């Protein structure tokens, strides 16, 4: 018997046309016994708190960099794997999260996603 989760791929978008990773993520959300996928963020987030979080993102980034450093040197294979996730999170903060949040702020403010060519708000 292998370790729990062995052989399972990480959830993610996968290649174009591959629905399996998205399907696994949706199934996890539906079966979530801890309500971690609450899907209720719009009840709590408004544009200003999103902007506040973005301004303070350095604190989260600093934590993730430190966690990755610590976990990378761990004897635990699970912590070494978690270090990869922390490094990926830092990369997401550095390269794509800002644009995602700009789109989210637009949707919070306008009640709909931005259309093609529509200007997104500043963070």
Short mmCIF file of C-alpha atoms in Angstrom, two decimals:
data_model
loop_
_atom_site.label_atom_id
_atom_site.label_comp_id
_atom_site.label_asym_id
_atom_site.label_seq_id
_atom_site.Cartn_x
_atom_site.Cartn_y
_atom_site.Cartn_z
CA UNK A 1 0.00 0.00 0.00
CA UNK A 2 1.45 3.42 -1.01
CA UNK A 3 1.16 6.73 0.72
CA UNK A 4 -2.18 8.53 0.61
CA UNK A 5 -2.66 10.44 -2.61
CA UNK A 6 0.08 8.56 -4.47
CA UNK A 7 -0.59 8.59 -8.17
CA UNK A 8 -2.96 11.53 -8.02
CA UNK A 9 -2.06 14.48 -10.16
CA UNK A 10 -2.06 17.98 -8.74
CA UNK A 11 -5.28 19.81 -9.52
CA UNK A 12 -4.76 22.37 -12.21
CA UNK A 13 -5.99 23.44 -15.57
CA UNK A 14 -4.18 20.67 -17.47
CA UNK A 15 -3.79 20.66 -21.22
CA UNK A 16 -6.46 22.37 -23.31
CA UNK A 17 -9.53 20.19 -23.52
CA UNK A 18 -8.58 18.05 -20.52
CA UNK A 19 -11.43 18.23 -18.03
CA UNK A 20 -10.15 15.70 -15.48
CA UNK A 21 -8.12 18.08 -13.25
CA UNK A 22 -11.00 20.55 -13.05
CA UNK A 23 -13.45 17.72 -12.38
CA UNK A 24 -11.28 16.49 -9.45
CA UNK A 25 -11.20 19.99 -7.99
CA UNK A 26 -14.98 20.34 -8.25
CA UNK A 27 -15.47 16.92 -6.65
CA UNK A 28 -13.16 17.89 -3.79
CA UNK A 29 -15.16 21.06 -3.24
CA UNK A 30 -18.45 19.18 -3.25
CA UNK A 31 -17.18 16.59 -0.76
CA UNK A 32 -15.24 19.01 1.44
CA UNK A 33 -16.03 18.04 5.05
CA UNK A 34 -14.30 21.13 6.47
CA UNK A 35 -16.08 23.77 4.34
CA UNK A 36 -12.73 25.04 3.06
CA UNK A 37 -14.21 25.65 -0.39
CA UNK A 38 -16.95 27.91 0.93
CA UNK A 39 -17.39 29.70 -2.40
CA UNK A 40 -18.75 32.60 -0.39
CA UNK A 41 -15.88 35.08 -0.75
CA UNK A 42 -18.10 37.68 -2.36
CA UNK A 43 -20.02 37.91 0.90
CA UNK A 44 -16.88 39.13 2.65
CA UNK A 45 -14.69 40.81 0.04
CA UNK A 46 -15.26 44.22 -1.48
CA UNK A 47 -12.84 46.17 -3.70
CA UNK A 48 -11.13 48.04 -0.86
CA UNK A 49 -10.18 44.99 1.25
CA UNK A 50 -8.84 43.32 -1.92
CA UNK A 51 -6.69 46.38 -2.56
CA UNK A 52 -5.59 46.43 1.10
CA UNK A 53 -4.56 42.76 0.86
CA UNK A 54 -2.61 43.50 -2.33
CA UNK A 55 -0.76 46.38 -0.69
CA UNK A 56 0.24 44.04 2.18
CA UNK A 57 1.08 41.04 -0.03
CA UNK A 58 4.74 41.35 0.93
CA UNK A 59 3.95 39.88 4.34
CA UNK A 60 2.37 36.77 2.82
CA UNK A 61 5.16 36.51 0.26
CA UNK A 62 7.81 36.76 2.99
CA UNK A 63 6.08 33.99 4.97
CA UNK A 64 5.91 31.73 1.89
CA UNK A 65 9.60 32.31 1.05
CA UNK A 66 10.57 31.41 4.62
CA UNK A 67 8.31 28.38 4.69
CA UNK A 68 9.77 27.13 1.40
CA UNK A 69 13.29 27.55 2.75
CA UNK A 70 12.47 25.68 5.97
CA UNK A 71 10.42 22.92 4.37
CA UNK A 72 12.98 22.34 1.60
CA UNK A 73 15.52 21.24 4.23
CA UNK A 74 13.06 19.01 6.09
CA UNK A 75 13.49 15.28 6.48
CA UNK A 76 9.77 14.91 5.80
CA UNK A 77 8.90 14.24 2.15
CA UNK A 78 5.54 15.93 2.76
CA UNK A 79 7.18 19.15 3.91
CA UNK A 80 9.60 19.04 0.97
CA UNK A 81 6.58 18.70 -1.33
CA UNK A 82 4.86 21.59 0.49
CA UNK A 83 7.99 23.68 -0.19
CA UNK A 84 7.26 23.37 -3.89
CA UNK A 85 3.73 24.69 -3.31
CA UNK A 86 5.09 27.62 -1.32
CA UNK A 87 7.55 28.48 -4.11
CA UNK A 88 4.74 28.24 -6.68
CA UNK A 89 2.63 30.59 -4.55
CA UNK A 90 5.46 33.14 -4.45
CA UNK A 91 5.77 32.89 -8.24
CA UNK A 92 2.01 33.42 -8.58
CA UNK A 93 2.14 36.50 -6.37
CA UNK A 94 5.03 37.82 -8.47
CA UNK A 95 3.65 37.09 -11.93
CA UNK A 96 -0.10 36.57 -12.21
CA UNK A 97 -2.04 37.27 -9.07
CA UNK A 98 -2.23 41.03 -9.62
CA UNK A 99 -4.08 40.62 -12.92
CA UNK A 100 -6.42 38.04 -11.39
CA UNK A 101 -7.23 40.40 -8.53
CA UNK A 102 -7.81 43.30 -10.91
CA UNK A 103 -10.40 41.16 -12.69
CA UNK A 104 -11.93 40.19 -9.35
CA UNK A 105 -12.14 43.83 -8.22
CA UNK A 106 -13.88 44.67 -11.50
CA UNK A 107 -16.42 41.89 -10.94
CA UNK A 108 -17.02 42.92 -7.33
CA UNK A 109 -17.58 46.54 -8.36
CA UNK A 110 -19.60 45.91 -11.52
CA UNK A 111 -21.38 42.66 -10.67
CA UNK A 112 -20.09 41.01 -13.85
CA UNK A 113 -16.78 39.96 -15.38
CA UNK A 114 -14.90 42.43 -17.55
CA UNK A 115 -15.52 42.07 -21.26
CA UNK A 116 -12.79 41.86 -23.87
CA UNK A 117 -10.90 45.14 -24.05
CA UNK A 118 -12.48 46.65 -20.91
CA UNK A 119 -10.00 48.40 -18.65
CA UNK A 120 -9.44 46.72 -15.32
CA UNK A 121 -9.20 48.81 -12.14
CA UNK A 122 -5.93 49.55 -10.41
CA UNK A 123 -5.02 47.76 -7.26
#
